[in-house]
């Protein structure tokens, strides 16, 4: 067999190393696609209702999708194409092409192999969306009563991950990405045209439908803290499918490591005391376990034997 042709994920059955425990695996139960996660049209972003739409979606689901976000389709498709090409290359070739601007996680969670990639093209995507004066950041801050520029001021670091989920012989046994919270301020995801993302809502998993050219936006734990729990950071996970590979690009808008994140002084008062202690983002990342007991293995990039 020729080595460079065989891919580690080209398997007929899910290897034991990738089979999740009964509690963590998705099982055979059909998870419905949710058609009620709000889709917010940013075309006319001066509309007053947008603020309320974002706040409501962030309270109810912690997730929403945005269309007419101003990022040209060909920029997104170009980025996806580069990444898909990258994912077809042997892992050591990817490393050769790479620099240290980002990470690509290949495969499913328990054996995430981290390899650095160049993120140049794709890094442009989110900046427009979050920082543009009419877009999401300023709207959320307005809806929360935060001062102008507050979220922009602490949105210091943008971190991008591209994920490739190959077709899986038995999606009931494993996950593309284990359930987790994003510890970002917010996350902006391009999920392409293959479904797979699921969100926990009222104790039940719901699938996030594909909306062409939309970005899926979710509230990260840092905005949950700043809003003193008014906006929620929802747990989510990625399931695989038998037929098609799925490539996604997630951009995490993060505070800088030393930035102290705490419930906003504008929001807390006697009737609404702070629910979270102040912590630097760095400390938060060290003590929080976004992937529960699997956090260390995932974040330290455990390579399967
Ligand atoms: C993430 C994430 C979802 C996806 O990278 O944190 O939730 O569909 N990704 O790839
Ligand atoms: Ni996530």
PDB file of C-alpha atoms and ligand atoms in Angstrom:
ATOM      1  CA  UNK A   1       0.000   0.000   0.000  1.00  0.00           C
ATOM      2  CA  UNK A   2       1.326   3.423  -0.845  1.00  0.00           C
ATOM      3  CA  UNK A   3       1.818   5.444   2.216  1.00  0.00           C
ATOM      4  CA  UNK A   4       1.091   8.872   0.842  1.00  0.00           C
ATOM      5  CA  UNK A   5      -2.300   7.778  -0.470  1.00  0.00           C
ATOM      6  CA  UNK A   6      -3.601   6.225   2.695  1.00  0.00           C
ATOM      7  CA  UNK A   7      -5.184   8.696   5.074  1.00  0.00           C
ATOM      8  CA  UNK A   8      -5.478   7.896   8.730  1.00  0.00           C
ATOM      9  CA  UNK A   9      -9.211   8.589   8.645  1.00  0.00           C
ATOM     10  CA  UNK A  10      -9.904   6.347   5.662  1.00  0.00           C
ATOM     11  CA  UNK A  11     -11.462   3.596   7.731  1.00  0.00           C
ATOM     12  CA  UNK A  12     -14.318   1.124   7.263  1.00  0.00           C
ATOM     13  CA  UNK A  13     -15.297   1.050  10.925  1.00  0.00           C
ATOM     14  CA  UNK A  14     -14.811   3.515  13.752  1.00  0.00           C
ATOM     15  CA  UNK A  15     -11.653   2.434  15.586  1.00  0.00           C
ATOM     16  CA  UNK A  16     -11.960   1.816  19.287  1.00  0.00           C
ATOM     17  CA  UNK A  17      -9.730   4.807  20.005  1.00  0.00           C
ATOM     18  CA  UNK A  18     -12.355   7.046  18.422  1.00  0.00           C
ATOM     19  CA  UNK A  19     -15.427   5.440  19.899  1.00  0.00           C
ATOM     20  CA  UNK A  20     -16.925   7.677  22.556  1.00  0.00           C
ATOM     21  CA  UNK A  21     -18.428   6.520  25.837  1.00  0.00           C
ATOM     22  CA  UNK A  22     -22.174   5.844  25.820  1.00  0.00           C
ATOM     23  CA  UNK A  23     -22.827   9.184  27.584  1.00  0.00           C
ATOM     24  CA  UNK A  24     -20.798  11.229  25.111  1.00  0.00           C
ATOM     25  CA  UNK A  25     -21.639   9.581  21.806  1.00  0.00           C
ATOM     26  CA  UNK A  26     -24.624  10.895  19.835  1.00  0.00           C
ATOM     27  CA  UNK A  27     -26.273   7.478  19.429  1.00  0.00           C
ATOM     28  CA  UNK A  28     -28.814   6.617  16.780  1.00  0.00           C
ATOM     29  CA  UNK A  29     -31.502   9.026  17.909  1.00  0.00           C
ATOM     30  CA  UNK A  30     -32.446  11.461  15.153  1.00  0.00           C
ATOM     31  CA  UNK A  31     -31.727  15.042  16.184  1.00  0.00           C
ATOM     32  CA  UNK A  32     -34.144  17.496  14.557  1.00  0.00           C
ATOM     33  CA  UNK A  33     -32.843  20.432  12.564  1.00  0.00           C
ATOM     34  CA  UNK A  34     -33.891  23.621  14.246  1.00  0.00           C
ATOM     35  CA  UNK A  35     -35.609  26.180  12.049  1.00  0.00           C
ATOM     36  CA  UNK A  36     -36.152  28.669  14.846  1.00  0.00           C
ATOM     37  CA  UNK A  37     -32.609  29.767  15.618  1.00  0.00           C
ATOM     38  CA  UNK A  38     -32.927  33.388  14.487  1.00  0.00           C
ATOM     39  CA  UNK A  39     -31.527  34.446  11.135  1.00  0.00           C
ATOM     40  CA  UNK A  40     -30.674  38.116  11.300  1.00  0.00           C
ATOM     41  CA  UNK A  41     -30.384  40.125   8.117  1.00  0.00           C
ATOM     42  CA  UNK A  42     -27.627  42.701   8.479  1.00  0.00           C
ATOM     43  CA  UNK A  43     -28.346  44.338   5.116  1.00  0.00           C
ATOM     44  CA  UNK A  44     -30.103  47.281   6.604  1.00  0.00           C
ATOM     45  CA  UNK A  45     -28.078  47.443   9.756  1.00  0.00           C
ATOM     46  CA  UNK A  46     -29.458  50.767  10.903  1.00  0.00           C
ATOM     47  CA  UNK A  47     -32.776  49.053  11.628  1.00  0.00           C
ATOM     48  CA  UNK A  48     -33.512  49.580  15.301  1.00  0.00           C
ATOM     49  CA  UNK A  49     -34.901  46.065  15.693  1.00  0.00           C
ATOM     50  CA  UNK A  50     -31.526  44.459  14.980  1.00  0.00           C
ATOM     51  CA  UNK A  51     -30.309  45.203  18.487  1.00  0.00           C
ATOM     52  CA  UNK A  52     -33.326  43.495  20.021  1.00  0.00           C
ATOM     53  CA  UNK A  53     -33.073  40.573  17.599  1.00  0.00           C
ATOM     54  CA  UNK A  54     -29.450  39.952  18.578  1.00  0.00           C
ATOM     55  CA  UNK A  55     -30.137  40.261  22.296  1.00  0.00           C
ATOM     56  CA  UNK A  56     -33.209  38.020  22.160  1.00  0.00           C
ATOM     57  CA  UNK A  57     -31.429  35.313  20.145  1.00  0.00           C
ATOM     58  CA  UNK A  58     -28.458  35.496  22.482  1.00  0.00           C
ATOM     59  CA  UNK A  59     -30.695  35.085  25.517  1.00  0.00           C
ATOM     60  CA  UNK A  60     -32.793  32.299  24.103  1.00  0.00           C
ATOM     61  CA  UNK A  61     -30.295  30.221  22.135  1.00  0.00           C
ATOM     62  CA  UNK A  62     -26.885  31.786  22.598  1.00  0.00           C
ATOM     63  CA  UNK A  63     -26.788  31.322  18.806  1.00  0.00           C
ATOM     64  CA  UNK A  64     -28.023  33.109  15.727  1.00  0.00           C
ATOM     65  CA  UNK A  65     -27.104  33.317  12.061  1.00  0.00           C
ATOM     66  CA  UNK A  66     -26.356  36.448  10.084  1.00  0.00           C
ATOM     67  CA  UNK A  67     -26.925  37.047   6.381  1.00  0.00           C
ATOM     68  CA  UNK A  68     -25.893  40.013   4.230  1.00  0.00           C
ATOM     69  CA  UNK A  69     -22.936  40.458   6.538  1.00  0.00           C
ATOM     70  CA  UNK A  70     -20.835  42.202   3.922  1.00  0.00           C
ATOM     71  CA  UNK A  71     -18.168  39.535   3.508  1.00  0.00           C
ATOM     72  CA  UNK A  72     -18.070  38.729  -0.220  1.00  0.00           C
ATOM     73  CA  UNK A  73     -18.992  35.192  -1.166  1.00  0.00           C
ATOM     74  CA  UNK A  74     -15.839  34.746  -3.236  1.00  0.00           C
ATOM     75  CA  UNK A  75     -13.626  35.675  -0.280  1.00  0.00           C
ATOM     76  CA  UNK A  76     -15.277  32.988   1.827  1.00  0.00           C
ATOM     77  CA  UNK A  77     -15.253  30.400  -0.944  1.00  0.00           C
ATOM     78  CA  UNK A  78     -11.612  31.191  -1.684  1.00  0.00           C
ATOM     79  CA  UNK A  79     -10.703  30.622   1.939  1.00  0.00           C
ATOM     80  CA  UNK A  80     -12.633  27.352   2.082  1.00  0.00           C
ATOM     81  CA  UNK A  81     -10.978  26.149  -1.116  1.00  0.00           C
ATOM     82  CA  UNK A  82      -7.489  26.816   0.219  1.00  0.00           C
ATOM     83  CA  UNK A  83      -8.325  25.011   3.433  1.00  0.00           C
ATOM     84  CA  UNK A  84      -9.899  22.050   1.678  1.00  0.00           C
ATOM     85  CA  UNK A  85      -6.777  21.674  -0.447  1.00  0.00           C
ATOM     86  CA  UNK A  86      -4.706  21.855   2.670  1.00  0.00           C
ATOM     87  CA  UNK A  87      -6.742  19.112   4.306  1.00  0.00           C
ATOM     88  CA  UNK A  88      -6.137  16.744   1.405  1.00  0.00           C
ATOM     89  CA  UNK A  89      -2.395  16.996   1.916  1.00  0.00           C
ATOM     90  CA  UNK A  90      -0.475  14.531   4.068  1.00  0.00           C
ATOM     91  CA  UNK A  91      -0.066  15.823   7.595  1.00  0.00           C
ATOM     92  CA  UNK A  92       3.685  16.375   7.345  1.00  0.00           C
ATOM     93  CA  UNK A  93       3.197  18.358   4.140  1.00  0.00           C
ATOM     94  CA  UNK A  94       0.711  20.582   5.931  1.00  0.00           C
ATOM     95  CA  UNK A  95       3.293  21.267   8.592  1.00  0.00           C
ATOM     96  CA  UNK A  96       5.800  22.232   5.915  1.00  0.00           C
ATOM     97  CA  UNK A  97       3.370  24.714   4.395  1.00  0.00           C
ATOM     98  CA  UNK A  98       2.557  26.074   7.744  1.00  0.00           C
ATOM     99  CA  UNK A  99       3.432  28.957   9.944  1.00  0.00           C
ATOM    100  CA  UNK A 100       2.318  29.521  13.477  1.00  0.00           C
ATOM    101  CA  UNK A 101      -0.694  31.749  12.836  1.00  0.00           C
ATOM    102  CA  UNK A 102      -3.317  29.176  13.598  1.00  0.00           C
ATOM    103  CA  UNK A 103      -4.170  25.559  14.062  1.00  0.00           C
ATOM    104  CA  UNK A 104      -5.998  22.994  12.040  1.00  0.00           C
ATOM    105  CA  UNK A 105      -7.647  20.228  13.977  1.00  0.00           C
ATOM    106  CA  UNK A 106      -7.914  17.117  11.902  1.00  0.00           C
ATOM    107  CA  UNK A 107     -10.414  14.445  12.735  1.00  0.00           C
ATOM    108  CA  UNK A 108     -12.551  13.874  15.766  1.00  0.00           C
ATOM    109  CA  UNK A 109     -11.937  15.120  19.218  1.00  0.00           C
ATOM    110  CA  UNK A 110     -10.180  12.416  21.148  1.00  0.00           C
ATOM    111  CA  UNK A 111      -7.267  12.364  18.772  1.00  0.00           C
ATOM    112  CA  UNK A 112      -7.102  15.941  17.555  1.00  0.00           C
ATOM    113  CA  UNK A 113      -3.847  16.431  15.706  1.00  0.00           C
ATOM    114  CA  UNK A 114      -2.782  20.027  15.797  1.00  0.00           C
ATOM    115  CA  UNK A 115      -0.799  21.370  12.922  1.00  0.00           C
ATOM    116  CA  UNK A 116      -0.104  25.015  12.335  1.00  0.00           C
ATOM    117  CA  UNK A 117      -1.409  26.610   9.132  1.00  0.00           C
ATOM    118  CA  UNK A 118      -1.234  29.932   7.381  1.00  0.00           C
ATOM    119  CA  UNK A 119      -4.458  31.744   8.087  1.00  0.00           C
ATOM    120  CA  UNK A 120      -3.870  34.873   6.011  1.00  0.00           C
ATOM    121  CA  UNK A 121      -6.851  34.913   3.690  1.00  0.00           C
ATOM    122  CA  UNK A 122      -9.406  33.698   6.115  1.00  0.00           C
ATOM    123  CA  UNK A 123      -8.350  36.002   8.897  1.00  0.00           C
ATOM    124  CA  UNK A 124      -9.934  38.881   7.008  1.00  0.00           C
ATOM    125  CA  UNK A 125     -13.387  37.421   7.245  1.00  0.00           C
ATOM    126  CA  UNK A 126     -14.320  38.128  10.795  1.00  0.00           C
ATOM    127  CA  UNK A 127     -12.634  41.458  11.258  1.00  0.00           C
ATOM    128  CA  UNK A 128     -15.163  43.111   8.970  1.00  0.00           C
ATOM    129  CA  UNK A 129     -18.075  41.510  10.709  1.00  0.00           C
ATOM    130  CA  UNK A 130     -17.228  42.306  14.309  1.00  0.00           C
ATOM    131  CA  UNK A 131     -15.515  45.655  14.032  1.00  0.00           C
ATOM    132  CA  UNK A 132     -17.516  47.336  11.311  1.00  0.00           C
ATOM    133  CA  UNK A 133     -19.409  50.119  13.097  1.00  0.00           C
ATOM    134  CA  UNK A 134     -22.790  48.728  12.016  1.00  0.00           C
ATOM    135  CA  UNK A 135     -22.233  45.109  12.858  1.00  0.00           C
ATOM    136  CA  UNK A 136     -22.555  42.642  15.688  1.00  0.00           C
ATOM    137  CA  UNK A 137     -20.198  43.889  18.412  1.00  0.00           C
ATOM    138  CA  UNK A 138     -21.576  47.428  18.618  1.00  0.00           C
ATOM    139  CA  UNK A 139     -25.143  46.137  18.405  1.00  0.00           C
ATOM    140  CA  UNK A 140     -24.758  43.740  21.317  1.00  0.00           C
ATOM    141  CA  UNK A 141     -23.057  46.340  23.438  1.00  0.00           C
ATOM    142  CA  UNK A 142     -25.825  48.826  22.731  1.00  0.00           C
ATOM    143  CA  UNK A 143     -28.462  46.235  23.630  1.00  0.00           C
ATOM    144  CA  UNK A 144     -26.725  45.545  26.920  1.00  0.00           C
ATOM    145  CA  UNK A 145     -26.405  49.227  27.754  1.00  0.00           C
ATOM    146  CA  UNK A 146     -22.611  49.081  27.635  1.00  0.00           C
ATOM    147  CA  UNK A 147     -20.673  52.161  26.725  1.00  0.00           C
ATOM    148  CA  UNK A 148     -19.716  52.757  23.109  1.00  0.00           C
ATOM    149  CA  UNK A 149     -16.544  50.980  22.093  1.00  0.00           C
ATOM    150  CA  UNK A 150     -16.580  48.688  25.142  1.00  0.00           C
ATOM    151  CA  UNK A 151     -16.610  45.364  23.314  1.00  0.00           C
ATOM    152  CA  UNK A 152     -14.391  46.693  20.532  1.00  0.00           C
ATOM    153  CA  UNK A 153     -11.858  47.809  23.141  1.00  0.00           C
ATOM    154  CA  UNK A 154     -11.486  44.397  24.713  1.00  0.00           C
ATOM    155  CA  UNK A 155     -11.728  42.408  21.466  1.00  0.00           C
ATOM    156  CA  UNK A 156      -8.000  42.152  21.135  1.00  0.00           C
ATOM    157  CA  UNK A 157      -7.258  38.740  19.746  1.00  0.00           C
ATOM    158  CA  UNK A 158      -8.786  36.924  16.857  1.00  0.00           C
ATOM    159  CA  UNK A 159      -8.064  33.287  16.718  1.00  0.00           C
ATOM    160  CA  UNK A 160      -9.056  31.124  13.837  1.00  0.00           C
ATOM    161  CA  UNK A 161      -9.511  27.414  13.558  1.00  0.00           C
ATOM    162  CA  UNK A 162     -10.408  25.500  10.459  1.00  0.00           C
ATOM    163  CA  UNK A 163     -11.837  22.059  11.010  1.00  0.00           C
ATOM    164  CA  UNK A 164     -12.264  19.216   8.589  1.00  0.00           C
ATOM    165  CA  UNK A 165     -14.615  16.427   9.534  1.00  0.00           C
ATOM    166  CA  UNK A 166     -14.188  13.471   7.176  1.00  0.00           C
ATOM    167  CA  UNK A 167     -17.126  11.148   6.398  1.00  0.00           C
ATOM    168  CA  UNK A 168     -17.482   8.656   9.203  1.00  0.00           C
ATOM    169  CA  UNK A 169     -18.512   4.990   8.874  1.00  0.00           C
ATOM    170  CA  UNK A 170     -20.738   5.164  11.958  1.00  0.00           C
ATOM    171  CA  UNK A 171     -21.685   8.682  13.159  1.00  0.00           C
ATOM    172  CA  UNK A 172     -23.590   7.243  16.117  1.00  0.00           C
ATOM    173  CA  UNK A 173     -20.357   6.222  17.856  1.00  0.00           C
ATOM    174  CA  UNK A 174     -18.238   9.319  17.672  1.00  0.00           C
ATOM    175  CA  UNK A 175     -18.275  13.098  17.355  1.00  0.00           C
ATOM    176  CA  UNK A 176     -16.513  15.600  15.157  1.00  0.00           C
ATOM    177  CA  UNK A 177     -16.171  17.847  18.161  1.00  0.00           C
ATOM    178  CA  UNK A 178     -17.117  16.990  21.703  1.00  0.00           C
ATOM    179  CA  UNK A 179     -19.680  19.142  23.503  1.00  0.00           C
ATOM    180  CA  UNK A 180     -18.084  22.312  24.776  1.00  0.00           C
ATOM    181  CA  UNK A 181     -18.454  25.990  25.557  1.00  0.00           C
ATOM    182  CA  UNK A 182     -16.482  28.552  23.582  1.00  0.00           C
ATOM    183  CA  UNK A 183     -14.546  30.696  25.984  1.00  0.00           C
ATOM    184  CA  UNK A 184     -14.353  33.543  23.478  1.00  0.00           C
ATOM    185  CA  UNK A 185     -16.270  36.811  23.612  1.00  0.00           C
ATOM    186  CA  UNK A 186     -18.108  35.616  20.541  1.00  0.00           C
ATOM    187  CA  UNK A 187     -17.464  33.044  17.850  1.00  0.00           C
ATOM    188  CA  UNK A 188     -18.258  33.477  14.170  1.00  0.00           C
ATOM    189  CA  UNK A 189     -18.498  30.259  12.207  1.00  0.00           C
ATOM    190  CA  UNK A 190     -18.768  29.534   8.535  1.00  0.00           C
ATOM    191  CA  UNK A 191     -20.259  26.067   8.347  1.00  0.00           C
ATOM    192  CA  UNK A 192     -20.411  25.691   4.566  1.00  0.00           C
ATOM    193  CA  UNK A 193     -23.270  23.639   3.206  1.00  0.00           C
ATOM    194  CA  UNK A 194     -23.016  20.485   5.279  1.00  0.00           C
ATOM    195  CA  UNK A 195     -24.907  20.310   8.545  1.00  0.00           C
ATOM    196  CA  UNK A 196     -23.272  18.949  11.687  1.00  0.00           C
ATOM    197  CA  UNK A 197     -23.367  21.623  14.378  1.00  0.00           C
ATOM    198  CA  UNK A 198     -25.739  20.974  17.278  1.00  0.00           C
ATOM    199  CA  UNK A 199     -26.643  23.230  20.181  1.00  0.00           C
ATOM    200  CA  UNK A 200     -27.934  22.258  23.612  1.00  0.00           C
ATOM    201  CA  UNK A 201     -31.213  24.053  24.282  1.00  0.00           C
ATOM    202  CA  UNK A 202     -33.295  23.292  27.370  1.00  0.00           C
ATOM    203  CA  UNK A 203     -31.427  20.018  27.828  1.00  0.00           C
ATOM    204  CA  UNK A 204     -32.020  18.846  24.245  1.00  0.00           C
ATOM    205  CA  UNK A 205     -29.729  18.842  21.220  1.00  0.00           C
ATOM    206  CA  UNK A 206     -30.916  20.741  18.171  1.00  0.00           C
ATOM    207  CA  UNK A 207     -29.228  20.904  14.758  1.00  0.00           C
ATOM    208  CA  UNK A 208     -28.226  24.243  13.242  1.00  0.00           C
ATOM    209  CA  UNK A 209     -29.613  24.417   9.705  1.00  0.00           C
ATOM    210  CA  UNK A 210     -27.412  25.452   6.801  1.00  0.00           C
ATOM    211  CA  UNK A 211     -28.273  28.928   5.552  1.00  0.00           C
ATOM    212  CA  UNK A 212     -26.358  29.694   2.331  1.00  0.00           C
ATOM    213  CA  UNK A 213     -23.547  32.211   2.834  1.00  0.00           C
ATOM    214  CA  UNK A 214     -24.539  32.905   6.408  1.00  0.00           C
ATOM    215  CA  UNK A 215     -22.295  33.018   9.427  1.00  0.00           C
ATOM    216  CA  UNK A 216     -23.339  31.256  12.592  1.00  0.00           C
ATOM    217  CA  UNK A 217     -22.617  33.489  15.565  1.00  0.00           C
ATOM    218  CA  UNK A 218     -22.507  32.269  19.133  1.00  0.00           C
ATOM    219  CA  UNK A 219     -22.056  34.012  22.419  1.00  0.00           C
ATOM    220  CA  UNK A 220     -18.890  32.913  24.178  1.00  0.00           C
ATOM    221  CA  UNK A 221     -18.430  32.631  27.905  1.00  0.00           C
ATOM    222  CA  UNK A 222     -16.711  36.041  28.202  1.00  0.00           C
ATOM    223  CA  UNK A 223     -19.776  37.902  26.935  1.00  0.00           C
ATOM    224  CA  UNK A 224     -21.954  35.759  29.218  1.00  0.00           C
ATOM    225  CA  UNK A 225     -19.805  37.006  32.122  1.00  0.00           C
ATOM    226  CA  UNK A 226     -19.815  40.664  31.005  1.00  0.00           C
ATOM    227  CA  UNK A 227     -23.596  40.537  30.636  1.00  0.00           C
ATOM    228  CA  UNK A 228     -23.829  38.921  34.103  1.00  0.00           C
ATOM    229  CA  UNK A 229     -25.615  35.928  32.608  1.00  0.00           C
ATOM    230  CA  UNK A 230     -28.134  37.910  30.580  1.00  0.00           C
ATOM    231  CA  UNK A 231     -26.739  36.504  27.349  1.00  0.00           C
ATOM    232  CA  UNK A 232     -25.916  32.829  27.342  1.00  0.00           C
ATOM    233  CA  UNK A 233     -23.022  30.824  26.127  1.00  0.00           C
ATOM    234  CA  UNK A 234     -24.584  27.564  24.947  1.00  0.00           C
ATOM    235  CA  UNK A 235     -22.914  24.183  24.860  1.00  0.00           C
ATOM    236  CA  UNK A 236     -22.521  22.807  21.374  1.00  0.00           C
ATOM    237  CA  UNK A 237     -20.973  19.863  19.556  1.00  0.00           C
ATOM    238  CA  UNK A 238     -20.357  18.585  16.041  1.00  0.00           C
ATOM    239  CA  UNK A 239     -21.708  15.309  14.689  1.00  0.00           C
ATOM    240  CA  UNK A 240     -20.308  13.556  11.650  1.00  0.00           C
ATOM    241  CA  UNK A 241     -22.105  11.999   8.692  1.00  0.00           C
ATOM    242  CA  UNK A 242     -21.480   9.016   6.433  1.00  0.00           C
ATOM    243  CA  UNK A 243     -21.474  10.769   3.087  1.00  0.00           C
ATOM    244  CA  UNK A 244     -19.713  14.078   2.997  1.00  0.00           C
ATOM    245  CA  UNK A 245     -16.669  15.729   4.475  1.00  0.00           C
ATOM    246  CA  UNK A 246     -17.374  19.000   6.255  1.00  0.00           C
ATOM    247  CA  UNK A 247     -15.006  21.949   6.452  1.00  0.00           C
ATOM    248  CA  UNK A 248     -15.713  24.828   8.790  1.00  0.00           C
ATOM    249  CA  UNK A 249     -13.937  28.018   9.711  1.00  0.00           C
ATOM    250  CA  UNK A 250     -14.406  29.341  13.210  1.00  0.00           C
ATOM    251  CA  UNK A 251     -13.147  32.700  14.346  1.00  0.00           C
ATOM    252  CA  UNK A 252     -12.955  33.340  18.037  1.00  0.00           C
ATOM    253  CA  UNK A 253     -12.938  36.971  19.100  1.00  0.00           C
ATOM    254  CA  UNK A 254     -11.060  36.942  22.380  1.00  0.00           C
ATOM    255  CA  UNK A 255      -9.895  39.483  24.934  1.00  0.00           C
ATOM    256  CA  UNK A 256      -6.141  39.863  25.375  1.00  0.00           C
ATOM    257  CA  UNK A 257      -4.683  37.447  27.952  1.00  0.00           C
ATOM    258  CA  UNK A 258      -4.369  40.023  30.754  1.00  0.00           C
ATOM    259  CA  UNK A 259      -7.724  41.679  30.187  1.00  0.00           C
ATOM    260  CA  UNK A 260      -9.878  41.411  33.328  1.00  0.00           C
ATOM    261  CA  UNK A 261     -13.307  40.131  32.479  1.00  0.00           C
ATOM    262  CA  UNK A 262     -16.109  40.722  34.936  1.00  0.00           C
ATOM    263  CA  UNK A 263     -19.816  41.557  34.954  1.00  0.00           C
ATOM    264  CA  UNK A 264     -20.157  45.076  33.615  1.00  0.00           C
ATOM    265  CA  UNK A 265     -20.552  47.793  36.256  1.00  0.00           C
ATOM    266  CA  UNK A 266     -23.376  49.204  34.140  1.00  0.00           C
ATOM    267  CA  UNK A 267     -25.313  45.979  34.517  1.00  0.00           C
ATOM    268  CA  UNK A 268     -24.746  44.934  38.120  1.00  0.00           C
ATOM    269  CA  UNK A 269     -26.479  46.617  41.044  1.00  0.00           C
ATOM    270  CA  UNK A 270     -27.993  45.584  44.368  1.00  0.00           C
ATOM    271  CA  UNK A 271     -30.866  43.815  42.720  1.00  0.00           C
ATOM    272  CA  UNK A 272     -28.589  42.192  40.173  1.00  0.00           C
ATOM    273  CA  UNK A 273     -25.364  41.262  42.005  1.00  0.00           C
ATOM    274  CA  UNK A 274     -22.389  39.938  40.044  1.00  0.00           C
ATOM    275  CA  UNK A 275     -22.679  36.224  39.362  1.00  0.00           C
ATOM    276  CA  UNK A 276     -19.077  35.776  38.220  1.00  0.00           C
ATOM    277  CA  UNK A 277     -15.787  36.783  39.882  1.00  0.00           C
ATOM    278  CA  UNK A 278     -13.369  39.037  37.976  1.00  0.00           C
ATOM    279  CA  UNK A 279     -10.674  36.990  36.244  1.00  0.00           C
ATOM    280  CA  UNK A 280      -8.090  37.775  33.630  1.00  0.00           C
ATOM    281  CA  UNK A 281      -8.866  35.986  30.393  1.00  0.00           C
ATOM    282  CA  UNK A 282      -5.633  34.028  30.853  1.00  0.00           C
ATOM    283  CA  UNK A 283      -6.684  32.829  34.307  1.00  0.00           C
ATOM    284  CA  UNK A 284     -10.127  31.981  33.018  1.00  0.00           C
ATOM    285  CA  UNK A 285      -8.668  29.837  30.267  1.00  0.00           C
ATOM    286  CA  UNK A 286      -6.471  28.048  32.791  1.00  0.00           C
ATOM    287  CA  UNK A 287      -9.209  27.243  35.261  1.00  0.00           C
ATOM    288  CA  UNK A 288     -12.214  26.705  33.013  1.00  0.00           C
ATOM    289  CA  UNK A 289     -12.727  23.359  31.426  1.00  0.00           C
ATOM    290  CA  UNK A 290     -14.667  24.065  28.243  1.00  0.00           C
ATOM    291  CA  UNK A 291     -14.499  20.386  27.221  1.00  0.00           C
ATOM    292  CA  UNK A 292     -15.088  19.080  30.757  1.00  0.00           C
ATOM    293  CA  UNK A 293     -12.772  16.189  31.713  1.00  0.00           C
ATOM    294  CA  UNK A 294     -11.445  15.997  28.124  1.00  0.00           C
ATOM    295  CA  UNK A 295     -10.168  19.571  28.099  1.00  0.00           C
ATOM    296  CA  UNK A 296      -6.482  18.814  28.640  1.00  0.00           C
ATOM    297  CA  UNK A 297      -6.302  16.085  26.079  1.00  0.00           C
ATOM    298  CA  UNK A 298      -7.984  18.268  23.465  1.00  0.00           C
ATOM    299  CA  UNK A 299      -6.145  21.474  24.218  1.00  0.00           C
ATOM    300  CA  UNK A 300      -2.760  19.808  24.432  1.00  0.00           C
ATOM    301  CA  UNK A 301      -3.321  18.151  21.091  1.00  0.00           C
ATOM    302  CA  UNK A 302      -3.080  14.518  22.035  1.00  0.00           C
ATOM    303  CA  UNK A 303      -1.979  12.498  19.036  1.00  0.00           C
ATOM    304  CA  UNK A 304      -3.466   9.080  18.602  1.00  0.00           C
ATOM    305  CA  UNK A 305      -1.066   6.138  18.576  1.00  0.00           C
TER     306      UNK A 305
HETATM  307  C1  LIG B   1     -15.542  25.276  17.519  1.00  0.00           C
HETATM  308  C2  LIG B   1     -16.846  24.810  17.012  1.00  0.00           C
HETATM  309  C3  LIG B   1     -18.189  24.073  15.148  1.00  0.00           C
HETATM  310  C4  LIG B   1     -18.063  23.466  13.785  1.00  0.00           C
HETATM  311  O1  LIG B   1     -14.552  25.207  16.738  1.00  0.00           O
HETATM  312  O2  LIG B   1     -15.492  25.706  18.694  1.00  0.00           O
HETATM  313  O3  LIG B   1     -17.773  24.741  17.773  1.00  0.00           O
HETATM  314  O4  LIG B   1     -19.105  23.213  13.198  1.00  0.00           O
HETATM  315  N1  LIG B   1     -16.949  24.452  15.711  1.00  0.00           N
HETATM  316  O5  LIG B   1     -16.938  23.235  13.331  1.00  0.00           O
HETATM  317 NI1  LIG B   2     -17.308  25.826  19.590  1.00  0.00          NI
END
